[in-house]
Tab-separated table of C-alpha atoms and ligand atoms in Angstrom:
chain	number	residue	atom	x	y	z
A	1	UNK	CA	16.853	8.552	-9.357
A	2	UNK	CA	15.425	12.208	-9.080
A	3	UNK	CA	11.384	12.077	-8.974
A	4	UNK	CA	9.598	15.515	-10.353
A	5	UNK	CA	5.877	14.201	-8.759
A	6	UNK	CA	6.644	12.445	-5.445
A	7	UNK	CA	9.593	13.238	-2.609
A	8	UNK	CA	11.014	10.416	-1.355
A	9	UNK	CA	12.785	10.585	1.944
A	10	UNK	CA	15.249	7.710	3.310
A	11	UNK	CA	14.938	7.205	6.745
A	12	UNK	CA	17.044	4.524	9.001
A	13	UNK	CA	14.700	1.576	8.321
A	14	UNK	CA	11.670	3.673	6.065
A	15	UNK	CA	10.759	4.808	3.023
A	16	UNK	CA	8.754	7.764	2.625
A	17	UNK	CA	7.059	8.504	-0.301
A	18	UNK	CA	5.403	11.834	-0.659
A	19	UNK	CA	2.931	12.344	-3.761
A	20	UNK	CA	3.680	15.889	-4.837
A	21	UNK	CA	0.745	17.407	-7.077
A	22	UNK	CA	-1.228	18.695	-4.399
A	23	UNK	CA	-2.687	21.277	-7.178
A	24	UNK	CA	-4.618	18.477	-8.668
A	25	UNK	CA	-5.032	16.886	-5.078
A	26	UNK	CA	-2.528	14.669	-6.026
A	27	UNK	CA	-4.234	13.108	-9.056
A	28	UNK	CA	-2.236	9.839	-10.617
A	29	UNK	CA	-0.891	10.448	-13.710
A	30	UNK	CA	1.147	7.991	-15.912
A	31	UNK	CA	4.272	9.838	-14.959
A	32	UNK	CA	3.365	9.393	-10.855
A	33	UNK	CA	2.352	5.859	-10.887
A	34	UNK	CA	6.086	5.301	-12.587
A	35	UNK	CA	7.853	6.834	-10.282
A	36	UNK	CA	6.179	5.336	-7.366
A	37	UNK	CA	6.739	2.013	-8.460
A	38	UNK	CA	10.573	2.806	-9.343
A	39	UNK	CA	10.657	4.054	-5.646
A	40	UNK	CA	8.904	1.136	-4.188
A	41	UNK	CA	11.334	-0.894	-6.424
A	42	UNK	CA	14.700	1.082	-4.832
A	43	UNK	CA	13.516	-0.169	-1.176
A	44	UNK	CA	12.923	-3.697	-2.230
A	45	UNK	CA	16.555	-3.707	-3.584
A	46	UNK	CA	18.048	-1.684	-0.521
A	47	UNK	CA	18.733	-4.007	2.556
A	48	UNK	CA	18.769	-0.933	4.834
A	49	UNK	CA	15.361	-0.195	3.751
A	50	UNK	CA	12.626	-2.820	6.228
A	51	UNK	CA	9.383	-0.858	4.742
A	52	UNK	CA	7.768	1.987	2.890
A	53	UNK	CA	4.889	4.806	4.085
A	54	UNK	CA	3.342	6.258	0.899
A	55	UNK	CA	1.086	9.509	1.924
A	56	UNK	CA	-0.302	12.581	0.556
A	57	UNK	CA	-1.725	15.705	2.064
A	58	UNK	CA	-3.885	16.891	4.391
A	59	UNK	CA	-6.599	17.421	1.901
A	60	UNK	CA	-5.842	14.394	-0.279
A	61	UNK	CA	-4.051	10.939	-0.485
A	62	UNK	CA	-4.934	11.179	-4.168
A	63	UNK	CA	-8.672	11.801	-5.538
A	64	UNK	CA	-8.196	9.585	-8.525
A	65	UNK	CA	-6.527	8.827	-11.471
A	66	UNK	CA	-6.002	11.836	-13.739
A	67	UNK	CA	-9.046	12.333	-15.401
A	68	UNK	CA	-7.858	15.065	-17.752
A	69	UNK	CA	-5.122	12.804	-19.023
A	70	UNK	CA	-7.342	9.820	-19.315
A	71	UNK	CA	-10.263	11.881	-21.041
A	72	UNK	CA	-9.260	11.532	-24.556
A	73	UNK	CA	-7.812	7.718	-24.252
A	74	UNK	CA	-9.527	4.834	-26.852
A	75	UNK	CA	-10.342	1.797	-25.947
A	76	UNK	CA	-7.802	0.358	-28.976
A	77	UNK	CA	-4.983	2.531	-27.300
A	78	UNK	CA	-5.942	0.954	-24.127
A	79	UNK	CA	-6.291	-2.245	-24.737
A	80	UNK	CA	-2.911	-2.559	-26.955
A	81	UNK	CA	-1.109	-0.572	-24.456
A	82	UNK	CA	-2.575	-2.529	-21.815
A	83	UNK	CA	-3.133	0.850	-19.754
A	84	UNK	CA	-2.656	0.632	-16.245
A	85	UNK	CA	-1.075	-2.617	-16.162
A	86	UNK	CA	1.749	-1.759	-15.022
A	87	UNK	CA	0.825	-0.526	-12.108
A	88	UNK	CA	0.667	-3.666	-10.528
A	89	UNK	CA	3.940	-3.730	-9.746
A	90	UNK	CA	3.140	-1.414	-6.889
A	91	UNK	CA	0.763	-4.314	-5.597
A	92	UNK	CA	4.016	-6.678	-6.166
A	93	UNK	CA	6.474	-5.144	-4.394
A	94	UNK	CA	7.695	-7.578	-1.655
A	95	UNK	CA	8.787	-5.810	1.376
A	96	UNK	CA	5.653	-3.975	3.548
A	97	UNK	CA	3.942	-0.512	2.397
A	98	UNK	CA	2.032	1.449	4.767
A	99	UNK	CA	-0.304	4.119	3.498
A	100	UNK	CA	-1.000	7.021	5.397
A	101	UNK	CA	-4.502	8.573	4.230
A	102	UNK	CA	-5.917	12.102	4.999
A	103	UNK	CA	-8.308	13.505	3.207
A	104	UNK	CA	-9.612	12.196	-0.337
A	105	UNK	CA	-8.965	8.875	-1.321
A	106	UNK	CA	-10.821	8.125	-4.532
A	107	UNK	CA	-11.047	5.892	-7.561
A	108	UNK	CA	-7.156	5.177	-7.990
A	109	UNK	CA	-6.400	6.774	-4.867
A	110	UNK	CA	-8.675	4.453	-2.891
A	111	UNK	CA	-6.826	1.190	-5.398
A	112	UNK	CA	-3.268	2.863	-4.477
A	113	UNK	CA	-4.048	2.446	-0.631
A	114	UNK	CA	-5.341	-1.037	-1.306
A	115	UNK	CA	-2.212	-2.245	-2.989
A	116	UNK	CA	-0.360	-1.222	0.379
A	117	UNK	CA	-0.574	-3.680	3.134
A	118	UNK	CA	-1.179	-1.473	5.885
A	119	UNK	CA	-3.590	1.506	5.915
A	120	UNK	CA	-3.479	4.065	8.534
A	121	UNK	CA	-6.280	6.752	8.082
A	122	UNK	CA	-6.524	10.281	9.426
A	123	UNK	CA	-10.398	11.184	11.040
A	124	UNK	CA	-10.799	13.142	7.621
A	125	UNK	CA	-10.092	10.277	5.517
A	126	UNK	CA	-12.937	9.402	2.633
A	127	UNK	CA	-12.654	6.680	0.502
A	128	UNK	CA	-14.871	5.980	-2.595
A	129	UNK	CA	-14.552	4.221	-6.213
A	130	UNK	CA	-16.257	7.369	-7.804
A	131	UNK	CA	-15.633	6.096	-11.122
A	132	UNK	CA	-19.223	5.055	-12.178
A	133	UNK	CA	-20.140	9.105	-12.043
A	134	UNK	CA	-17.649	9.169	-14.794
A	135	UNK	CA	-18.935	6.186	-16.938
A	136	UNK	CA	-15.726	3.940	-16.215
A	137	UNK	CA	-15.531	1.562	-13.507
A	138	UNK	CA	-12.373	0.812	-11.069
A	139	UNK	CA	-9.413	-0.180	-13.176
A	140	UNK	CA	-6.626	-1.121	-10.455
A	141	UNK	CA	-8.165	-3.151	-8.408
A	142	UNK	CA	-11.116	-1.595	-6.774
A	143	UNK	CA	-13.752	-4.353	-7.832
A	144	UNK	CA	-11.475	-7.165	-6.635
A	145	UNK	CA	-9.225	-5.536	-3.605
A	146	UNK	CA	-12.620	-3.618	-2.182
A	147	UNK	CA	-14.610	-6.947	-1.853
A	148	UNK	CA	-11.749	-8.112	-0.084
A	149	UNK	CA	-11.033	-5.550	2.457
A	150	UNK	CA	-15.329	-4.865	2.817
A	151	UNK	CA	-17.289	-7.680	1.234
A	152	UNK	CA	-19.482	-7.881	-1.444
A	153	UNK	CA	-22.170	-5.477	0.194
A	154	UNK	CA	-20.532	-2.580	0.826
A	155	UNK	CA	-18.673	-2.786	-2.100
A	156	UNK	CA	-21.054	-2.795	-4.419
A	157	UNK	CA	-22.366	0.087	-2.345
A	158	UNK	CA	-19.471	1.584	-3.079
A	159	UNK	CA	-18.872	0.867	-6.862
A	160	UNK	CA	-22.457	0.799	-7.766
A	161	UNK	CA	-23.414	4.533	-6.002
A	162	UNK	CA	-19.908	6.533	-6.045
A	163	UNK	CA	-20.626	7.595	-2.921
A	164	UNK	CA	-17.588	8.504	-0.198
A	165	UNK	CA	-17.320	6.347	2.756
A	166	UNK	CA	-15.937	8.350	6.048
A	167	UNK	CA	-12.614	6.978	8.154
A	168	UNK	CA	-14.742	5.464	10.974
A	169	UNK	CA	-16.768	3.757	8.509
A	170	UNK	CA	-14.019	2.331	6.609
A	171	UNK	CA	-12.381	0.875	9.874
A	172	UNK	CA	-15.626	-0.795	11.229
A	173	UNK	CA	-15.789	-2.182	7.366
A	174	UNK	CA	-12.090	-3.926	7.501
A	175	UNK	CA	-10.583	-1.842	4.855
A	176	UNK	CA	-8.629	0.698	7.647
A	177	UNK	CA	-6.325	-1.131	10.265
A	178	UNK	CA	-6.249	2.358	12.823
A	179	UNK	CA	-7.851	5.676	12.732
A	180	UNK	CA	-6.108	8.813	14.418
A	181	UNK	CA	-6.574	12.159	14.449
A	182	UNK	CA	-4.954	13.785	11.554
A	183	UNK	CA	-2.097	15.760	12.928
A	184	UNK	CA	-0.764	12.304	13.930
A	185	UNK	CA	-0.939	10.517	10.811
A	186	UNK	CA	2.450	10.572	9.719
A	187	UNK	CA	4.415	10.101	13.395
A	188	UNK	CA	1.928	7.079	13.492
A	189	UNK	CA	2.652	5.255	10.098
A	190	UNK	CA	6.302	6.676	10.430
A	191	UNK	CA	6.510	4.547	14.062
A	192	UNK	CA	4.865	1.360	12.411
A	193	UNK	CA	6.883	1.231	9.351
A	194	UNK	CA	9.993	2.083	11.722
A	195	UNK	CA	8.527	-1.579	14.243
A	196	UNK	CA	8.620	-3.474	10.770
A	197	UNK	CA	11.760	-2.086	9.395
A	198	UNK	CA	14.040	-2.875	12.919
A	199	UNK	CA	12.646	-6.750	12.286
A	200	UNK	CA	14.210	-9.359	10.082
A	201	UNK	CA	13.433	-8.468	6.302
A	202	UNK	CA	13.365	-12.130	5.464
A	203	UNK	CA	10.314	-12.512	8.170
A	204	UNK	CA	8.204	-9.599	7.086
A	205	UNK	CA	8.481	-10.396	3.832
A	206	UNK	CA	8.156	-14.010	3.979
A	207	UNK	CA	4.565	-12.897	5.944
A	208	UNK	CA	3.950	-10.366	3.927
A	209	UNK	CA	3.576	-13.092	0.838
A	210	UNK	CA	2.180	-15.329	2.918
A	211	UNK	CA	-1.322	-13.010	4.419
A	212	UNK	CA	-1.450	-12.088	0.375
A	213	UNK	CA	-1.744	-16.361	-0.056
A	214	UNK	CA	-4.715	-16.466	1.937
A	215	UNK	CA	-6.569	-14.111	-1.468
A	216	UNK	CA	-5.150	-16.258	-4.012
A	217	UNK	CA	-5.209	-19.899	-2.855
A	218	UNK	CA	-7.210	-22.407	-1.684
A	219	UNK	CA	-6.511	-22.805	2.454
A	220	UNK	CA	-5.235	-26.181	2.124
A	221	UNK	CA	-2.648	-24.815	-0.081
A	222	UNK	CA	-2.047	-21.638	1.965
A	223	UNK	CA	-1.405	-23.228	5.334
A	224	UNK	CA	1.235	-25.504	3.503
A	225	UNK	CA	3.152	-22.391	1.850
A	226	UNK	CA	3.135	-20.819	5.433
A	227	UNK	CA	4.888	-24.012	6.940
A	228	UNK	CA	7.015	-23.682	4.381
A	229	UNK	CA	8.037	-20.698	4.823
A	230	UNK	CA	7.539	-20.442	8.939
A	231	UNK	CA	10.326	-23.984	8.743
A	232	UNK	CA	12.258	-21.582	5.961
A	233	UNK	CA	12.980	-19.128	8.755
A	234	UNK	CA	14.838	-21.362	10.736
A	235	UNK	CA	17.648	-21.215	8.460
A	236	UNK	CA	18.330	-17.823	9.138
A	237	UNK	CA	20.568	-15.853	11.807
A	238	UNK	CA	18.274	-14.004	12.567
A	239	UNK	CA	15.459	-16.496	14.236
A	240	UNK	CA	19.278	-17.509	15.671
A	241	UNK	CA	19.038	-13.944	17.475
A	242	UNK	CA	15.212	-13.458	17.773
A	243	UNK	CA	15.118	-16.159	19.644
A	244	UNK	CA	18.355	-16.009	21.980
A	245	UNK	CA	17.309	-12.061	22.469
A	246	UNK	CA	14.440	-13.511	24.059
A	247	UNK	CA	15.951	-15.646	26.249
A	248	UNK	CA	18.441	-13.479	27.716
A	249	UNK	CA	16.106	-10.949	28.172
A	250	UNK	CA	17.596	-8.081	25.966
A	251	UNK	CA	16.287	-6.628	22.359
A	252	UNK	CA	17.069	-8.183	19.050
A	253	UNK	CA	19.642	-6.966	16.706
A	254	UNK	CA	18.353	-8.670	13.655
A	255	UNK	CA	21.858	-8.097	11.137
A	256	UNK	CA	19.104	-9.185	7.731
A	257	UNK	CA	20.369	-12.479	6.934
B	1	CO8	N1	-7.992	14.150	-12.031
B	1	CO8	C1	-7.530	15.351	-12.459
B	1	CO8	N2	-7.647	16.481	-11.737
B	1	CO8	C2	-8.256	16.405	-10.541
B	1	CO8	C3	-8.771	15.199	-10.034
B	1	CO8	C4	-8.608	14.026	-10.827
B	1	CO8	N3	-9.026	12.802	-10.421
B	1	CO8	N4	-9.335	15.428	-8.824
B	1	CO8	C5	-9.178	16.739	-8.583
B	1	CO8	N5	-8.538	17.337	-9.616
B	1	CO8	C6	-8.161	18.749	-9.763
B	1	CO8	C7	-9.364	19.609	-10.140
B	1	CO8	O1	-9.572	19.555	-11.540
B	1	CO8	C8	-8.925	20.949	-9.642
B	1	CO8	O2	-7.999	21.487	-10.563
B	1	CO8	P1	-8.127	23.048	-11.037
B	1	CO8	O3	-7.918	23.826	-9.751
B	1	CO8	O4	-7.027	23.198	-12.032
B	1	CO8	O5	-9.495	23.201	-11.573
B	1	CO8	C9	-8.151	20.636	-8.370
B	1	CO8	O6	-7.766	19.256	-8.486
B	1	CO8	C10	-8.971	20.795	-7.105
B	1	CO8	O7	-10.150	20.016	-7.261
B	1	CO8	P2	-11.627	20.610	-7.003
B	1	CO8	O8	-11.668	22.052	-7.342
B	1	CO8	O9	-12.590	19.720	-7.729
B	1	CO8	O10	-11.730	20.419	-5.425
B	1	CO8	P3	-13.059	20.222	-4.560
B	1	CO8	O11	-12.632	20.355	-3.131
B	1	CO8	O12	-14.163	21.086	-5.048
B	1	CO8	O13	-13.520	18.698	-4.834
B	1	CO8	C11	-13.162	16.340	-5.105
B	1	CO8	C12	-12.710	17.652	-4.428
B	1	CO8	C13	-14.567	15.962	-4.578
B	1	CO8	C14	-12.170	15.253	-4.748
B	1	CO8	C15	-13.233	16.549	-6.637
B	1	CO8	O14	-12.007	17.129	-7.068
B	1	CO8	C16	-13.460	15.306	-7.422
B	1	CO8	O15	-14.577	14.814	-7.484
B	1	CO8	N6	-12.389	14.791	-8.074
B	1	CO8	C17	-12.486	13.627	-8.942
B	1	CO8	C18	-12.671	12.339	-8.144
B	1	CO8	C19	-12.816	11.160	-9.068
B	1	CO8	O16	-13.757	11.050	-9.834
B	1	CO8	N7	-11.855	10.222	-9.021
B	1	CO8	C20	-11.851	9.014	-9.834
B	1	CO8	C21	-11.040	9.245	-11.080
B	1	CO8	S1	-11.137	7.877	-12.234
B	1	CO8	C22	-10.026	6.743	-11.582
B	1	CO8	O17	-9.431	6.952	-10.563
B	1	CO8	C23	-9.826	5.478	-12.380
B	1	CO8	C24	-8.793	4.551	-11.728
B	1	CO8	C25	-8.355	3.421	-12.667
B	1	CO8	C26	-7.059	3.718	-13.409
B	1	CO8	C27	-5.899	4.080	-12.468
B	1	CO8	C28	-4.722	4.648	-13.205
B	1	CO8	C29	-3.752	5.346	-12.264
């Protein structure tokens, strides 16, 4: 599929998707949030593919949703549209996303990076659900994901105030797994994804759904899904090889079934 707002690079094992309207520091329109998904969507389908990186620029992951094309939107075009609905599907794609942040990432930006499962922040990251200086509130996820990742305090900090929240803070908060200086952003997320990607799909994926458990069920019920799945694994050639690499003291060739 040719994209007009992101490049997409396939690498051995990765995905990279880069968000291409730096102009509007790579504000989320309809028309980006599409494509990303129908990317995210072509690595869940391609074996070869073990896990995405989505990044920006230097200056921004993405500062927002695109307020010029939201400005004029009613709320009965919203609502019967559903708007942003959709968009969930990025949150729902099943193999791992890393998102590489420099710079700005705000409102929708900050809710993109929170529907990947990894973040990885340059030292000029800032993060921020600006949207109450605009008289909306988060729409993606940034009232639900936020108090997740940084608890109820800071993220009503956050939602209440608008206010931008530096890279060191966000990693002493929980919602930033590693900070590193920007000019090795990319080599950094590229590595991580490329560790995920060499592993067996079905076990990254199988943890993948089974971390997300732990925000959606009660823990009696997640710690019997991940039995579940940890005895699923068993079944496949590939704990087979995990575990006789180990033994004879060589590296895994994990062959995705
Ligand atoms: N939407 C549209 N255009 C934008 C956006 C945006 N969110 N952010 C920046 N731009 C454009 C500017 O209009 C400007 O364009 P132009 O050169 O044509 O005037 C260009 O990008 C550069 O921006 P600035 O000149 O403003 O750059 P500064 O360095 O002065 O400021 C800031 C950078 C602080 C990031 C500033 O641009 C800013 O405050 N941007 C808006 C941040 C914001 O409020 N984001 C939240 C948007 S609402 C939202 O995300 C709701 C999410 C729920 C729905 C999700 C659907 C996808």
């Amino acid at each position: 599929m040719a994209y007009e707002t992101i490049l997409v690079d396939k690498r051995d094992h990765v995905l990279l998707i880069t968000l291409n309207r730096s102009s509007a520091l790579n504000a989320l329109n309809a028309q980006m949030m599409g494509e990303i998904s129908a990317a995210l969507a072509e690595a869940d389908g391609d074996p070869r593919i073990g896990a995405s990186v989505v990044t920006g620029s230097e200056r921004a992951f993405a500062a927002g949703a695109d307020i010029k094309e939201m400005a004029e939107l009613s709320f009965p075009q919203s609502f019967v549209e559903d708007y942003a609905a959709s968009y969930e599907a990025i949150a729902q794609t099943r193999k791992p996303i890393i998102a590489a942040v420099a710079g700005y990432a705000l409102g929708g930006g900050c809710e993109l990076a929170m529907m990947c499962d990894i973040i990885i922040a340059a030292d000029t990251a800032k993060f921020g659900q600006p949207e109450i200086t605009l008289g909306i509130i988060p729409g993606i996820g940034g009232t639900q994901r936020l108090v997740h990742a940084v608890g109820k305090a800071k993220a009503m900090d956050l939602v209440l105030t608008g206010r931008m929240m530096e890279a060191e803070e966000a990693e002493s908060a929980g919602l930033v797994a590693r900070v590193v200086p920007v000019d090795d952003l990319l080599d950094t997320a590229l590595d991580a994804a490329e560790k995920i990607g060499e592993m067996s799909n079905a076990a990254t994926m199988m943890a993948k759904e089974a971390v997300n458990r732990a925000f959606e069920v009660p823990l009696a019920e997640g710690l019997r899904f991940e039995r579940r799945a940890f005895q699923s694994l068993f079944a496949t050639e590939d704990q087979k090889e995990g575990m006789e690499a180990f033994i004879e003291k060589r590296s895994a060739q994990f062959k995705q079934r």
